[in-house]
Structure formats: structure tokens, C-alpha cells
mmCIF file with all atom_site columns, C-alpha atoms in Angstrom:
data_model
loop_
_atom_site.group_PDB
_atom_site.id
_atom_site.type_symbol
_atom_site.label_atom_id
_atom_site.label_alt_id
_atom_site.label_comp_id
_atom_site.label_asym_id
_atom_site.label_entity_id
_atom_site.label_seq_id
_atom_site.pdbx_PDB_ins_code
_atom_site.Cartn_x
_atom_site.Cartn_y
_atom_site.Cartn_z
_atom_site.occupancy
_atom_site.B_iso_or_equiv
_atom_site.pdbx_formal_charge
_atom_site.auth_seq_id
_atom_site.auth_comp_id
_atom_site.auth_asym_id
_atom_site.auth_atom_id
_atom_site.pdbx_PDB_model_num
ATOM 1   C CA . ALA H 1 1   ? 8.527   -10.529 -10.685 1.00 76.00 ? 20  ALA H CA 1
ATOM 2   C CA . GLN H 1 2   ? 5.083   -9.062  -10.318 1.00 83.00 ? 21  GLN H CA 1
ATOM 3   C CA . SER H 1 3   ? 4.459   -5.449  -11.271 1.00 89.00 ? 22  SER H CA 1
ATOM 4   C CA . VAL H 1 4   ? 1.682   -2.919  -11.637 1.00 94.00 ? 23  VAL H CA 1
ATOM 5   C CA . ALA H 1 5   ? 1.482   0.061   -13.975 1.00 96.00 ? 24  ALA H CA 1
ATOM 6   C CA . GLN H 1 6   ? -0.747  3.091   -13.623 1.00 97.00 ? 25  GLN H CA 1
ATOM 7   C CA . PRO H 1 7   ? -0.163  5.050   -16.829 1.00 96.00 ? 26  PRO H CA 1
ATOM 8   C CA . GLU H 1 8   ? -1.841  8.281   -15.722 1.00 96.00 ? 27  GLU H CA 1
ATOM 9   C CA . ASP H 1 9   ? -0.308  10.478  -13.046 1.00 96.00 ? 28  ASP H CA 1
ATOM 10  C CA . GLN H 1 10  ? -3.515  12.506  -12.840 1.00 97.00 ? 29  GLN H CA 1
ATOM 11  C CA . VAL H 1 11  ? -7.101  12.183  -14.006 1.00 98.00 ? 30  VAL H CA 1
ATOM 12  C CA . ASN H 1 12  ? -9.452  15.156  -14.068 1.00 98.00 ? 31  ASN H CA 1
ATOM 13  C CA . VAL H 1 13  ? -13.199 14.648  -14.303 1.00 98.00 ? 32  VAL H CA 1
ATOM 14  C CA . ALA H 1 14  ? -16.217 16.887  -13.828 1.00 98.00 ? 33  ALA H CA 1
ATOM 15  C CA . GLU H 1 15  ? -18.520 16.148  -10.919 1.00 98.00 ? 34  GLU H CA 1
ATOM 16  C CA . GLY H 1 16  ? -21.351 13.859  -12.015 1.00 97.00 ? 35  GLY H CA 1
ATOM 17  C CA . ASN H 1 17  ? -19.412 12.412  -14.934 1.00 98.00 ? 36  ASN H CA 1
ATOM 18  C CA . PRO H 1 18  ? -18.172 8.808   -15.035 1.00 97.00 ? 37  PRO H CA 1
ATOM 19  C CA . LEU H 1 19  ? -14.565 8.228   -14.091 1.00 97.00 ? 38  LEU H CA 1
ATOM 20  C CA . THR H 1 20  ? -11.977 5.616   -14.995 1.00 98.00 ? 39  THR H CA 1
ATOM 21  C CA . VAL H 1 21  ? -8.561  5.139   -13.422 1.00 98.00 ? 40  VAL H CA 1
ATOM 22  C CA . LYS H 1 22  ? -6.389  2.718   -15.369 1.00 98.00 ? 41  LYS H CA 1
ATOM 23  C CA . CYS H 1 23  ? -4.230  -0.145  -14.119 1.00 98.00 ? 42  CYS H CA 1
ATOM 24  C CA . THR H 1 24  ? -2.359  -2.939  -15.853 1.00 97.00 ? 43  THR H CA 1
ATOM 25  C CA . TYR H 1 25  ? -0.482  -5.747  -14.165 1.00 95.00 ? 44  TYR H CA 1
ATOM 26  C CA . SER H 1 26  ? 2.134   -8.393  -14.781 1.00 92.00 ? 45  SER H CA 1
ATOM 27  C CA . VAL H 1 27  ? 2.380   -11.653 -12.825 1.00 86.00 ? 46  VAL H CA 1
ATOM 28  C CA . SER H 1 28  ? 3.541   -15.163 -13.586 1.00 82.00 ? 47  SER H CA 1
ATOM 29  C CA . GLY H 1 29  ? 0.500   -16.848 -12.087 1.00 80.00 ? 48  GLY H CA 1
ATOM 30  C CA . ASN H 1 30  ? -3.062  -15.794 -11.405 1.00 81.00 ? 49  ASN H CA 1
ATOM 31  C CA . PRO H 1 31  ? -3.344  -12.356 -9.840  1.00 86.00 ? 50  PRO H CA 1
ATOM 32  C CA . TYR H 1 32  ? -5.165  -11.110 -6.824  1.00 90.00 ? 51  TYR H CA 1
ATOM 33  C CA . LEU H 1 33  ? -5.848  -7.442  -7.563  1.00 94.00 ? 52  LEU H CA 1
ATOM 34  C CA . PHE H 1 34  ? -6.706  -4.589  -5.228  1.00 95.00 ? 53  PHE H CA 1
ATOM 35  C CA . TRP H 1 35  ? -7.528  -0.903  -5.310  1.00 97.00 ? 54  TRP H CA 1
ATOM 36  C CA . TYR H 1 36  ? -6.669  1.422   -2.436  1.00 96.00 ? 55  TYR H CA 1
ATOM 37  C CA . VAL H 1 37  ? -7.399  5.116   -1.900  1.00 96.00 ? 56  VAL H CA 1
ATOM 38  C CA . GLN H 1 38  ? -5.256  7.594   -0.006  1.00 93.00 ? 57  GLN H CA 1
ATOM 39  C CA . TYR H 1 39  ? -6.584  10.894  1.279   1.00 90.00 ? 58  TYR H CA 1
ATOM 40  C CA . PRO H 1 40  ? -4.139  13.687  2.237   1.00 83.00 ? 59  PRO H CA 1
ATOM 41  C CA . ASN H 1 41  ? -2.071  12.869  5.329   1.00 76.00 ? 60  ASN H CA 1
ATOM 42  C CA . ARG H 1 42  ? -3.861  9.566   5.753   1.00 80.00 ? 61  ARG H CA 1
ATOM 43  C CA . GLY H 1 43  ? -2.970  5.935   5.298   1.00 84.00 ? 62  GLY H CA 1
ATOM 44  C CA . LEU H 1 44  ? -4.224  3.855   2.418   1.00 92.00 ? 63  LEU H CA 1
ATOM 45  C CA . GLN H 1 45  ? -7.755  2.507   2.608   1.00 94.00 ? 64  GLN H CA 1
ATOM 46  C CA . PHE H 1 46  ? -8.942  -0.671  0.895   1.00 94.00 ? 65  PHE H CA 1
ATOM 47  C CA . LEU H 1 47  ? -11.589 -0.097  -1.802  1.00 96.00 ? 66  LEU H CA 1
ATOM 48  C CA . LEU H 1 48  ? -12.128 -3.426  -3.550  1.00 95.00 ? 67  LEU H CA 1
ATOM 49  C CA . LYS H 1 49  ? -10.494 -6.628  -4.720  1.00 94.00 ? 68  LYS H CA 1
ATOM 50  C CA . TYR H 1 50  ? -10.644 -9.178  -7.510  1.00 93.00 ? 69  TYR H CA 1
ATOM 51  C CA . ILE H 1 51  ? -9.941  -12.789 -6.616  1.00 88.00 ? 70  ILE H CA 1
ATOM 52  C CA . THR H 1 52  ? -11.913 -14.922 -9.035  1.00 84.00 ? 71  THR H CA 1
ATOM 53  C CA . GLY H 1 53  ? -15.354 -15.112 -10.570 1.00 85.00 ? 72  GLY H CA 1
ATOM 54  C CA . ASP H 1 54  ? -17.204 -12.154 -12.057 1.00 88.00 ? 73  ASP H CA 1
ATOM 55  C CA . ASN H 1 55  ? -14.959 -9.766  -13.916 1.00 92.00 ? 74  ASN H CA 1
ATOM 56  C CA . LEU H 1 56  ? -16.830 -6.760  -12.525 1.00 95.00 ? 75  LEU H CA 1
ATOM 57  C CA . VAL H 1 57  ? -16.305 -6.289  -8.808  1.00 95.00 ? 76  VAL H CA 1
ATOM 58  C CA . LYS H 1 58  ? -18.011 -3.737  -6.611  1.00 95.00 ? 77  LYS H CA 1
ATOM 59  C CA . GLY H 1 59  ? -16.456 -2.002  -3.655  1.00 94.00 ? 78  GLY H CA 1
ATOM 60  C CA . SER H 1 60  ? -16.774 0.867   -1.233  1.00 90.00 ? 79  SER H CA 1
ATOM 61  C CA . TYR H 1 61  ? -18.181 4.340   -1.982  1.00 92.00 ? 80  TYR H CA 1
ATOM 62  C CA . GLY H 1 62  ? -19.822 3.233   -5.252  1.00 95.00 ? 81  GLY H CA 1
ATOM 63  C CA . PHE H 1 63  ? -16.568 2.232   -6.935  1.00 97.00 ? 82  PHE H CA 1
ATOM 64  C CA . GLU H 1 64  ? -16.247 -0.810  -9.137  1.00 97.00 ? 83  GLU H CA 1
ATOM 65  C CA . ALA H 1 65  ? -13.456 -2.347  -11.161 1.00 97.00 ? 84  ALA H CA 1
ATOM 66  C CA . GLU H 1 66  ? -13.339 -4.468  -14.271 1.00 96.00 ? 85  GLU H CA 1
ATOM 67  C CA . PHE H 1 67  ? -10.883 -7.331  -14.571 1.00 96.00 ? 86  PHE H CA 1
ATOM 68  C CA . ASN H 1 68  ? -9.749  -8.135  -18.120 1.00 95.00 ? 87  ASN H CA 1
ATOM 69  C CA . LYS H 1 69  ? -7.421  -11.111 -18.313 1.00 93.00 ? 88  LYS H CA 1
ATOM 70  C CA . SER H 1 70  ? -6.575  -10.790 -22.006 1.00 93.00 ? 89  SER H CA 1
ATOM 71  C CA . GLN H 1 71  ? -5.545  -7.160  -21.552 1.00 95.00 ? 90  GLN H CA 1
ATOM 72  C CA . THR H 1 72  ? -4.063  -7.757  -18.087 1.00 95.00 ? 91  THR H CA 1
ATOM 73  C CA . SER H 1 73  ? -5.993  -4.762  -16.840 1.00 97.00 ? 92  SER H CA 1
ATOM 74  C CA . PHE H 1 74  ? -7.990  -3.876  -13.752 1.00 97.00 ? 93  PHE H CA 1
ATOM 75  C CA . HIS H 1 75  ? -9.448  -0.415  -14.302 1.00 98.00 ? 94  HIS H CA 1
ATOM 76  C CA . LEU H 1 76  ? -11.262 1.403   -11.501 1.00 98.00 ? 95  LEU H CA 1
ATOM 77  C CA . LYS H 1 77  ? -14.591 2.982   -12.400 1.00 98.00 ? 96  LYS H CA 1
ATOM 78  C CA . LYS H 1 78  ? -17.440 4.969   -10.946 1.00 97.00 ? 97  LYS H CA 1
ATOM 79  C CA . PRO H 1 79  ? -20.607 5.956   -12.816 1.00 97.00 ? 98  PRO H CA 1
ATOM 80  C CA . SER H 1 80  ? -20.883 9.423   -11.269 1.00 97.00 ? 99  SER H CA 1
ATOM 81  C CA . ALA H 1 81  ? -17.933 11.198  -9.674  1.00 97.00 ? 100 ALA H CA 1
ATOM 82  C CA . LEU H 1 82  ? -18.179 13.234  -6.472  1.00 97.00 ? 101 LEU H CA 1
ATOM 83  C CA . VAL H 1 83  ? -15.889 16.052  -5.393  1.00 96.00 ? 102 VAL H CA 1
ATOM 84  C CA . SER H 1 84  ? -15.160 13.996  -2.274  1.00 94.00 ? 103 SER H CA 1
ATOM 85  C CA . ASP H 1 85  ? -13.685 11.266  -4.497  1.00 96.00 ? 104 ASP H CA 1
ATOM 86  C CA . SER H 1 86  ? -10.668 13.500  -5.124  1.00 96.00 ? 105 SER H CA 1
ATOM 87  C CA . ALA H 1 87  ? -7.710  11.556  -3.739  1.00 96.00 ? 106 ALA H CA 1
ATOM 88  C CA . LEU H 1 88  ? -4.752  9.393   -4.702  1.00 96.00 ? 107 LEU H CA 1
ATOM 89  C CA . TYR H 1 89  ? -5.624  5.914   -5.992  1.00 97.00 ? 108 TYR H CA 1
ATOM 90  C CA . PHE H 1 90  ? -3.310  2.911   -5.979  1.00 97.00 ? 109 PHE H CA 1
ATOM 91  C CA . CYS H 1 91  ? -3.656  -0.366  -7.793  1.00 97.00 ? 110 CYS H CA 1
ATOM 92  C CA . ALA H 1 92  ? -1.944  -3.390  -6.216  1.00 95.00 ? 111 ALA H CA 1
ATOM 93  C CA . VAL H 1 93  ? -1.304  -7.016  -7.093  1.00 92.00 ? 112 VAL H CA 1
ATOM 94  C CA . ARG H 1 94  ? -0.535  -10.072 -5.011  1.00 85.00 ? 113 ARG H CA 1
ATOM 95  C CA . GLU H 1 95  ? 0.762   -13.103 -6.805  1.00 71.00 ? 114 GLU H CA 1
ATOM 96  C CA . THR H 1 96  ? -0.884  -16.441 -6.105  1.00 61.00 ? 115 THR H CA 1
ATOM 97  C CA . SER H 1 97  ? 1.946   -18.816 -6.962  1.00 57.00 ? 116 SER H CA 1
ATOM 98  C CA . GLY H 1 98  ? 3.884   -20.446 -4.157  1.00 56.00 ? 117 GLY H CA 1
ATOM 99  C CA . GLY H 1 99  ? 3.851   -18.938 -0.703  1.00 58.00 ? 118 GLY H CA 1
ATOM 100 C CA . TYR H 1 100 ? 4.785   -15.461 -1.840  1.00 57.00 ? 119 TYR H CA 1
ATOM 101 C CA . GLN H 1 101 ? 2.840   -12.815 0.035   1.00 69.00 ? 120 GLN H CA 1
ATOM 102 C CA . LYS H 1 102 ? 4.319   -9.545  -1.123  1.00 77.00 ? 121 LYS H CA 1
ATOM 103 C CA . VAL H 1 103 ? 1.801   -6.977  -2.336  1.00 86.00 ? 122 VAL H CA 1
ATOM 104 C CA . THR H 1 104 ? 3.168   -4.710  -5.060  1.00 89.00 ? 123 THR H CA 1
ATOM 105 C CA . PHE H 1 105 ? 1.695   -1.253  -5.601  1.00 93.00 ? 124 PHE H CA 1
ATOM 106 C CA . GLY H 1 106 ? 1.559   1.013   -8.606  1.00 95.00 ? 125 GLY H CA 1
ATOM 107 C CA . THR H 1 107 ? 2.822   4.589   -8.536  1.00 95.00 ? 126 THR H CA 1
ATOM 108 C CA . GLY H 1 108 ? -0.626  6.008   -7.993  1.00 96.00 ? 127 GLY H CA 1
ATOM 109 C CA . THR H 1 109 ? -3.059  8.206   -9.897  1.00 97.00 ? 128 THR H CA 1
ATOM 110 C CA . LYS H 1 110 ? -4.288  11.502  -8.535  1.00 97.00 ? 129 LYS H CA 1
ATOM 111 C CA . LEU H 1 111 ? -7.997  11.909  -9.182  1.00 97.00 ? 130 LEU H CA 1
ATOM 112 C CA . GLN H 1 112 ? -9.276  15.459  -9.285  1.00 97.00 ? 131 GLN H CA 1
ATOM 113 C CA . VAL H 1 113 ? -13.057 15.875  -9.452  1.00 97.00 ? 132 VAL H CA 1
ATOM 114 C CA . ILE H 1 114 ? -13.974 19.367  -10.563 1.00 97.00 ? 133 ILE H CA 1
ATOM 115 C CA . PRO H 1 115 ? -17.183 20.919  -9.179  1.00 95.00 ? 134 PRO H CA 1
ATOM 116 C CA . GLY O 2 1   ? -12.328 -1.165  16.751  1.00 56.00 ? 16  GLY O CA 1
ATOM 117 C CA . ALA O 2 2   ? -8.892  0.411   16.743  1.00 81.00 ? 17  ALA O CA 1
ATOM 118 C CA . GLY O 2 3   ? -6.978  0.495   13.502  1.00 92.00 ? 18  GLY O CA 1
ATOM 119 C CA . VAL O 2 4   ? -3.263  0.194   12.844  1.00 96.00 ? 19  VAL O CA 1
ATOM 120 C CA . SER O 2 5   ? -1.397  2.692   15.000  1.00 96.00 ? 20  SER O CA 1
ATOM 121 C CA . GLN O 2 6   ? 1.982   4.138   14.063  1.00 97.00 ? 21  GLN O CA 1
ATOM 122 C CA . THR O 2 7   ? 4.155   6.271   16.292  1.00 97.00 ? 22  THR O CA 1
ATOM 123 C CA . PRO O 2 8   ? 5.515   8.838   16.051  1.00 97.00 ? 23  PRO O CA 1
ATOM 124 C CA . SER O 2 9   ? 3.490   10.491  13.311  1.00 95.00 ? 24  SER O CA 1
ATOM 125 C CA . ASN O 2 10  ? 6.448   12.715  12.505  1.00 97.00 ? 25  ASN O CA 1
ATOM 126 C CA . LYS O 2 11  ? 10.145  12.278  13.204  1.00 97.00 ? 26  LYS O CA 1
ATOM 127 C CA . VAL O 2 12  ? 12.911  14.722  12.394  1.00 98.00 ? 27  VAL O CA 1
ATOM 128 C CA . THR O 2 13  ? 16.442  13.514  12.932  1.00 97.00 ? 28  THR O CA 1
ATOM 129 C CA . GLU O 2 14  ? 19.945  14.488  11.973  1.00 97.00 ? 29  GLU O CA 1
ATOM 130 C CA . LYS O 2 15  ? 21.990  12.599  9.454   1.00 97.00 ? 30  LYS O CA 1
ATOM 131 C CA . GLY O 2 16  ? 23.863  9.755   11.105  1.00 97.00 ? 31  GLY O CA 1
ATOM 132 C CA . LYS O 2 17  ? 21.425  9.285   13.974  1.00 98.00 ? 32  LYS O CA 1
ATOM 133 C CA . TYR O 2 18  ? 19.487  6.130   14.871  1.00 98.00 ? 33  TYR O CA 1
ATOM 134 C CA . VAL O 2 19  ? 15.675  6.031   14.734  1.00 98.00 ? 34  VAL O CA 1
ATOM 135 C CA . GLU O 2 20  ? 12.956  3.589   15.691  1.00 98.00 ? 35  GLU O CA 1
ATOM 136 C CA . LEU O 2 21  ? 9.487   3.596   14.191  1.00 98.00 ? 36  LEU O CA 1
ATOM 137 C CA . ARG O 2 22  ? 6.714   1.693   15.927  1.00 98.00 ? 37  ARG O CA 1
ATOM 138 C CA . CYS O 2 23  ? 3.701   -0.115  14.519  1.00 98.00 ? 38  CYS O CA 1
ATOM 139 C CA . ASP O 2 24  ? 0.811   -1.478  16.567  1.00 97.00 ? 39  ASP O CA 1
ATOM 140 C CA . PRO O 2 25  ? -1.315  -3.676  14.291  1.00 96.00 ? 40  PRO O CA 1
ATOM 141 C CA . ILE O 2 26  ? -4.973  -4.505  14.603  1.00 94.00 ? 41  ILE O CA 1
ATOM 142 C CA . SER O 2 27  ? -5.474  -7.042  17.379  1.00 92.00 ? 42  SER O CA 1
ATOM 143 C CA . GLY O 2 28  ? -5.424  -10.587 16.055  1.00 89.00 ? 43  GLY O CA 1
ATOM 144 C CA . HIS O 2 29  ? -3.785  -9.730  12.750  1.00 91.00 ? 44  HIS O CA 1
ATOM 145 C CA . THR O 2 30  ? -0.994  -12.201 12.151  1.00 89.00 ? 45  THR O CA 1
ATOM 146 C CA . ALA O 2 31  ? 0.535   -10.627 9.053   1.00 90.00 ? 46  ALA O CA 1
ATOM 147 C CA . LEU O 2 32  ? 2.390   -7.314  9.271   1.00 93.00 ? 47  LEU O CA 1
ATOM 148 C CA . TYR O 2 33  ? 4.013   -5.325  6.481   1.00 93.00 ? 48  TYR O CA 1
ATOM 149 C CA . TRP O 2 34  ? 6.300   -2.317  6.306   1.00 96.00 ? 49  TRP O CA 1
ATOM 150 C CA . TYR O 2 35  ? 6.315   -0.079  3.246   1.00 96.00 ? 50  TYR O CA 1
ATOM 151 C CA . ARG O 2 36  ? 8.116   3.146   2.406   1.00 97.00 ? 51  ARG O CA 1
ATOM 152 C CA . GLN O 2 37  ? 6.454   5.878   0.358   1.00 94.00 ? 52  GLN O CA 1
ATOM 153 C CA . SER O 2 38  ? 8.388   8.741   -1.167  1.00 92.00 ? 53  SER O CA 1
ATOM 154 C CA . LEU O 2 39  ? 6.708   11.831  -2.557  1.00 87.00 ? 54  LEU O CA 1
ATOM 155 C CA . GLY O 2 40  ? 4.900   11.063  -5.796  1.00 82.00 ? 55  GLY O CA 1
ATOM 156 C CA . GLN O 2 41  ? 5.573   7.348   -5.555  1.00 88.00 ? 56  GLN O CA 1
ATOM 157 C CA . GLY O 2 42  ? 3.609   4.285   -4.626  1.00 91.00 ? 57  GLY O CA 1
ATOM 158 C CA . PRO O 2 43  ? 4.344   2.317   -1.470  1.00 94.00 ? 58  PRO O CA 1
ATOM 159 C CA . GLU O 2 44  ? 7.602   0.382   -1.769  1.00 94.00 ? 59  GLU O CA 1
ATOM 160 C CA . PHE O 2 45  ? 7.712   -2.982  -0.004  1.00 92.00 ? 60  PHE O CA 1
ATOM 161 C CA . LEU O 2 46  ? 10.286  -3.331  2.756   1.00 95.00 ? 61  LEU O CA 1
ATOM 162 C CA . ILE O 2 47  ? 9.517   -6.380  4.891   1.00 93.00 ? 62  ILE O CA 1
ATOM 163 C CA . TYR O 2 48  ? 6.718   -8.775  5.760   1.00 89.00 ? 63  TYR O CA 1
ATOM 164 C CA . PHE O 2 49  ? 6.183   -10.657 9.049   1.00 91.00 ? 64  PHE O CA 1
ATOM 165 C CA . GLN O 2 50  ? 4.099   -13.734 9.584   1.00 87.00 ? 65  GLN O CA 1
ATOM 166 C CA . GLY O 2 51  ? 3.831   -13.937 13.362  1.00 87.00 ? 66  GLY O CA 1
ATOM 167 C CA . THR O 2 52  ? 7.212   -13.233 14.926  1.00 89.00 ? 67  THR O CA 1
ATOM 168 C CA . GLY O 2 53  ? 9.354   -14.148 11.955  1.00 88.00 ? 68  GLY O CA 1
ATOM 169 C CA . ALA O 2 54  ? 10.291  -12.081 8.947   1.00 87.00 ? 69  ALA O CA 1
ATOM 170 C CA . ALA O 2 55  ? 8.917   -14.113 6.043   1.00 84.00 ? 70  ALA O CA 1
ATOM 171 C CA . ASP O 2 56  ? 10.285  -11.769 3.383   1.00 87.00 ? 71  ASP O CA 1
ATOM 172 C CA . ASP O 2 57  ? 12.803  -8.988  3.997   1.00 90.00 ? 72  ASP O CA 1
ATOM 173 C CA . SER O 2 58  ? 13.861  -8.616  0.388   1.00 88.00 ? 73  SER O CA 1
ATOM 174 C CA . GLY O 2 59  ? 12.751  -5.001  0.256   1.00 91.00 ? 74  GLY O CA 1
ATOM 175 C CA . LEU O 2 60  ? 15.052  -3.688  2.968   1.00 95.00 ? 75  LEU O CA 1
ATOM 176 C CA . PRO O 2 61  ? 17.423  -1.378  1.049   1.00 94.00 ? 76  PRO O CA 1
ATOM 177 C CA . ASN O 2 62  ? 20.572  -2.203  3.005   1.00 94.00 ? 77  ASN O CA 1
ATOM 178 C CA . ASP O 2 63  ? 21.871  -3.445  6.343   1.00 95.00 ? 78  ASP O CA 1
ATOM 179 C CA . ARG O 2 64  ? 21.135  -0.119  8.039   1.00 97.00 ? 79  ARG O CA 1
ATOM 180 C CA . PHE O 2 65  ? 17.485  -1.143  8.072   1.00 97.00 ? 80  PHE O CA 1
ATOM 181 C CA . PHE O 2 66  ? 16.193  -3.789  10.454  1.00 96.00 ? 81  PHE O CA 1
ATOM 182 C CA . ALA O 2 67  ? 12.756  -4.717  11.788  1.00 97.00 ? 82  ALA O CA 1
ATOM 183 C CA . VAL O 2 68  ? 11.553  -6.888  14.641  1.00 96.00 ? 83  VAL O CA 1
ATOM 184 C CA . ARG O 2 69  ? 8.281   -8.261  15.915  1.00 95.00 ? 84  ARG O CA 1
ATOM 185 C CA . PRO O 2 70  ? 9.302   -10.178 19.029  1.00 94.00 ? 85  PRO O CA 1
ATOM 186 C CA . GLU O 2 71  ? 5.869   -11.161 20.333  1.00 92.00 ? 86  GLU O CA 1
ATOM 187 C CA . GLY O 2 72  ? 4.002   -11.347 17.069  1.00 89.00 ? 87  GLY O CA 1
ATOM 188 C CA . SER O 2 73  ? 2.140   -8.098  17.643  1.00 93.00 ? 88  SER O CA 1
ATOM 189 C CA . VAL O 2 74  ? 3.940   -4.738  17.826  1.00 97.00 ? 89  VAL O CA 1
ATOM 190 C CA . SER O 2 75  ? 6.713   -4.221  15.308  1.00 97.00 ? 90  SER O CA 1
ATOM 191 C CA . THR O 2 76  ? 9.617   -1.781  15.306  1.00 98.00 ? 91  THR O CA 1
ATOM 192 C CA . LEU O 2 77  ? 11.464  -0.624  12.207  1.00 98.00 ? 92  LEU O CA 1
ATOM 193 C CA . LYS O 2 78  ? 14.991  0.435   13.080  1.00 98.00 ? 93  LYS O CA 1
ATOM 194 C CA . ILE O 2 79  ? 17.228  2.601   10.915  1.00 98.00 ? 94  ILE O CA 1
ATOM 195 C CA . GLN O 2 80  ? 20.881  3.076   11.787  1.00 97.00 ? 95  GLN O CA 1
ATOM 196 C CA . ARG O 2 81  ? 23.140  5.904   10.599  1.00 97.00 ? 96  ARG O CA 1
ATOM 197 C CA . THR O 2 82  ? 20.280  7.671   8.873   1.00 98.00 ? 97  THR O CA 1
ATOM 198 C CA . GLU O 2 83  ? 20.885  9.357   5.534   1.00 97.00 ? 98  GLU O CA 1
ATOM 199 C CA . ARG O 2 84  ? 18.954  12.164  3.853   1.00 96.00 ? 99  ARG O CA 1
ATOM 200 C CA . GLY O 2 85  ? 17.749  9.652   1.273   1.00 96.00 ? 100 GLY O CA 1
ATOM 201 C CA . ASP O 2 86  ? 15.902  7.781   4.021   1.00 97.00 ? 101 ASP O CA 1
ATOM 202 C CA . SER O 2 87  ? 13.435  10.667  4.271   1.00 97.00 ? 102 SER O CA 1
ATOM 203 C CA . ALA O 2 88  ? 9.998   9.299   3.381   1.00 97.00 ? 103 ALA O CA 1
ATOM 204 C CA . VAL O 2 89  ? 6.702   8.218   4.895   1.00 95.00 ? 104 VAL O CA 1
ATOM 205 C CA . TYR O 2 90  ? 6.995   4.774   6.441   1.00 97.00 ? 105 TYR O CA 1
ATOM 206 C CA . LEU O 2 91  ? 3.742   2.847   6.298   1.00 96.00 ? 106 LEU O CA 1
ATOM 207 C CA . CYS O 2 92  ? 2.758   -0.168  8.340   1.00 97.00 ? 107 CYS O CA 1
ATOM 208 C CA . ALA O 2 93  ? -0.077  -2.508  7.403   1.00 95.00 ? 108 ALA O CA 1
ATOM 209 C CA . SER O 2 94  ? -1.571  -5.630  8.886   1.00 93.00 ? 109 SER O CA 1
ATOM 210 C CA . SER O 2 95  ? -3.978  -8.270  7.678   1.00 89.00 ? 110 SER O CA 1
ATOM 211 C CA . LEU O 2 96  ? -6.092  -10.831 9.448   1.00 83.00 ? 111 LEU O CA 1
ATOM 212 C CA . ARG O 2 97  ? -4.430  -13.811 7.854   1.00 72.00 ? 112 ARG O CA 1
ATOM 213 C CA . THR O 2 98  ? -1.962  -14.648 5.195   1.00 62.00 ? 113 THR O CA 1
ATOM 214 C CA . ALA O 2 99  ? -4.607  -15.705 2.718   1.00 67.00 ? 114 ALA O CA 1
ATOM 215 C CA . ARG O 2 100 ? -3.941  -13.957 -0.526  1.00 71.00 ? 115 ARG O CA 1
ATOM 216 C CA . ASP O 2 101 ? -7.356  -12.341 -0.685  1.00 79.00 ? 116 ASP O CA 1
ATOM 217 C CA . SER O 2 102 ? -6.919  -10.541 2.625   1.00 83.00 ? 117 SER O CA 1
ATOM 218 C CA . PRO O 2 103 ? -6.719  -6.780  2.145   1.00 88.00 ? 118 PRO O CA 1
ATOM 219 C CA . LEU O 2 104 ? -4.105  -4.781  4.003   1.00 91.00 ? 119 LEU O CA 1
ATOM 220 C CA . HIS O 2 105 ? -5.134  -2.334  6.723   1.00 93.00 ? 120 HIS O CA 1
ATOM 221 C CA . PHE O 2 106 ? -2.762  0.611   6.815   1.00 95.00 ? 121 PHE O CA 1
ATOM 222 C CA . GLY O 2 107 ? -1.765  3.012   9.541   1.00 95.00 ? 122 GLY O CA 1
ATOM 223 C CA . ASN O 2 108 ? -1.407  6.732   8.877   1.00 93.00 ? 123 ASN O CA 1
ATOM 224 C CA . GLY O 2 109 ? 2.345   6.405   8.563   1.00 94.00 ? 124 GLY O CA 1
ATOM 225 C CA . THR O 2 110 ? 5.404   7.993   10.146  1.00 96.00 ? 125 THR O CA 1
ATOM 226 C CA . ARG O 2 111 ? 6.894   10.885  8.207   1.00 96.00 ? 126 ARG O CA 1
ATOM 227 C CA . LEU O 2 112 ? 10.674  10.670  8.651   1.00 98.00 ? 127 LEU O CA 1
ATOM 228 C CA . THR O 2 113 ? 12.790  13.690  7.797   1.00 98.00 ? 128 THR O CA 1
ATOM 229 C CA . VAL O 2 114 ? 16.566  13.383  7.923   1.00 97.00 ? 129 VAL O CA 1
ATOM 230 C CA . THR O 2 115 ? 18.305  16.754  7.959   1.00 97.00 ? 130 THR O CA 1
#
């Protein structure tokens, strides 16, 4: 069964500093990996995805993520954090084997950017 | 264009009652997902529709939960004999196709409170 782990419940970072939100995954085949963001009282919004190709993928709002197959990780990064980036971030994985379409989410990491 | 619409946004019901939660996906999206999110947790998969049929209902917790999508568009999640443990935010998502790289587009959710 596929799974996703987000080891940090909360990440605090000063405005202007780089941020990293960690994610590791487990699948039996090749993974399709996603990051979503959730603002208070809102639904999840898609940020970026890794399918194949370059290990560094770029997404919305200046976010990027680095895929590392040997470490089974897909960490979310941003060079310079904004206060408006404060939100809940979810990593998700969709397995590519067979016709299985279920998308599995991690437990989420709360990002707090301090002015 | 319009996003995924979920109604009602909030639902309070008494233990033992029946509830229906509605999801109106983005027009043309063939895949539709229901997730449940409890406080401090990531979205938990419930059921996935491809067109009118439930392709994977392995996440439904028990036979009190049922979902339909009779015309391949709007979906209704039905919960019988509600229990306090059913209290959560129920999220609906749709995607343009079933290709594994398609991101999910989420609604704002229905917050269900069972008293």
C-alpha cells in the first residue's frame, strides 16, 4: 500500500528566509507526487507535481520541490518565505502501477512564517 | 470558471439522523473523489468515481456510508444513522481525466457536526 509521511507537524521560519517542508513516500511502483496547500476554512489547492524528468520541479507562488528517489523524498522548498505562505501543506502520492487511482495524503505540516 | 462546489458548507445533525452531502464538480471532469478530514489530520480517502461508477470504494468506513453519481456529474455522499465519530470536514475533488498526473481540484468542504 502506498503511504506518505510528513515528519514535522509544524515548521516555523522567519520572513525572507528559505523554507523546507519535508515529505517521504512509500510505493511499490513509480510515484506521482504532489504538494497541496490549505488556507484556513478553504479547500486544498494544487501547488506542484512530480511525474518524471528533472528532479527539481517548480510550481505556484514560487514554490519548488526536489524529488530524491534514493531517499524516497519529495521536500517542498522556497528560497524566500512570505508571511502569506503561512498555511497547512500536504504531500500526496498516486501510485502508477495498474489502474489504481487513489491519491494518498500525508498528515500535513503547518507552516508559520514569522514577520 | 467555476470550481468544485460543495453544499451545505456546514451541517449540524443529531446522532442517529440521516444526512446527504452534495458535490458539484468542475464541468467536464470525469473523475470525482470524496475525502474526509478530521482536525489535525490529512484527507482520508473514501471513494472514487470514474463517470457514474464507483471505481474504488475501499475507503468507506462502513455500510452506513454510501455515495452516488447517477449522471456522471453531481455526486451525493449519504450517511445513515450518524454517529458523533462521523464529525469531520468532508472534501470533494474532481480531476479532468483519470491520468495519473492530473491534479485534484478540491471544493471548500462540508463541515459535518453530529451532536
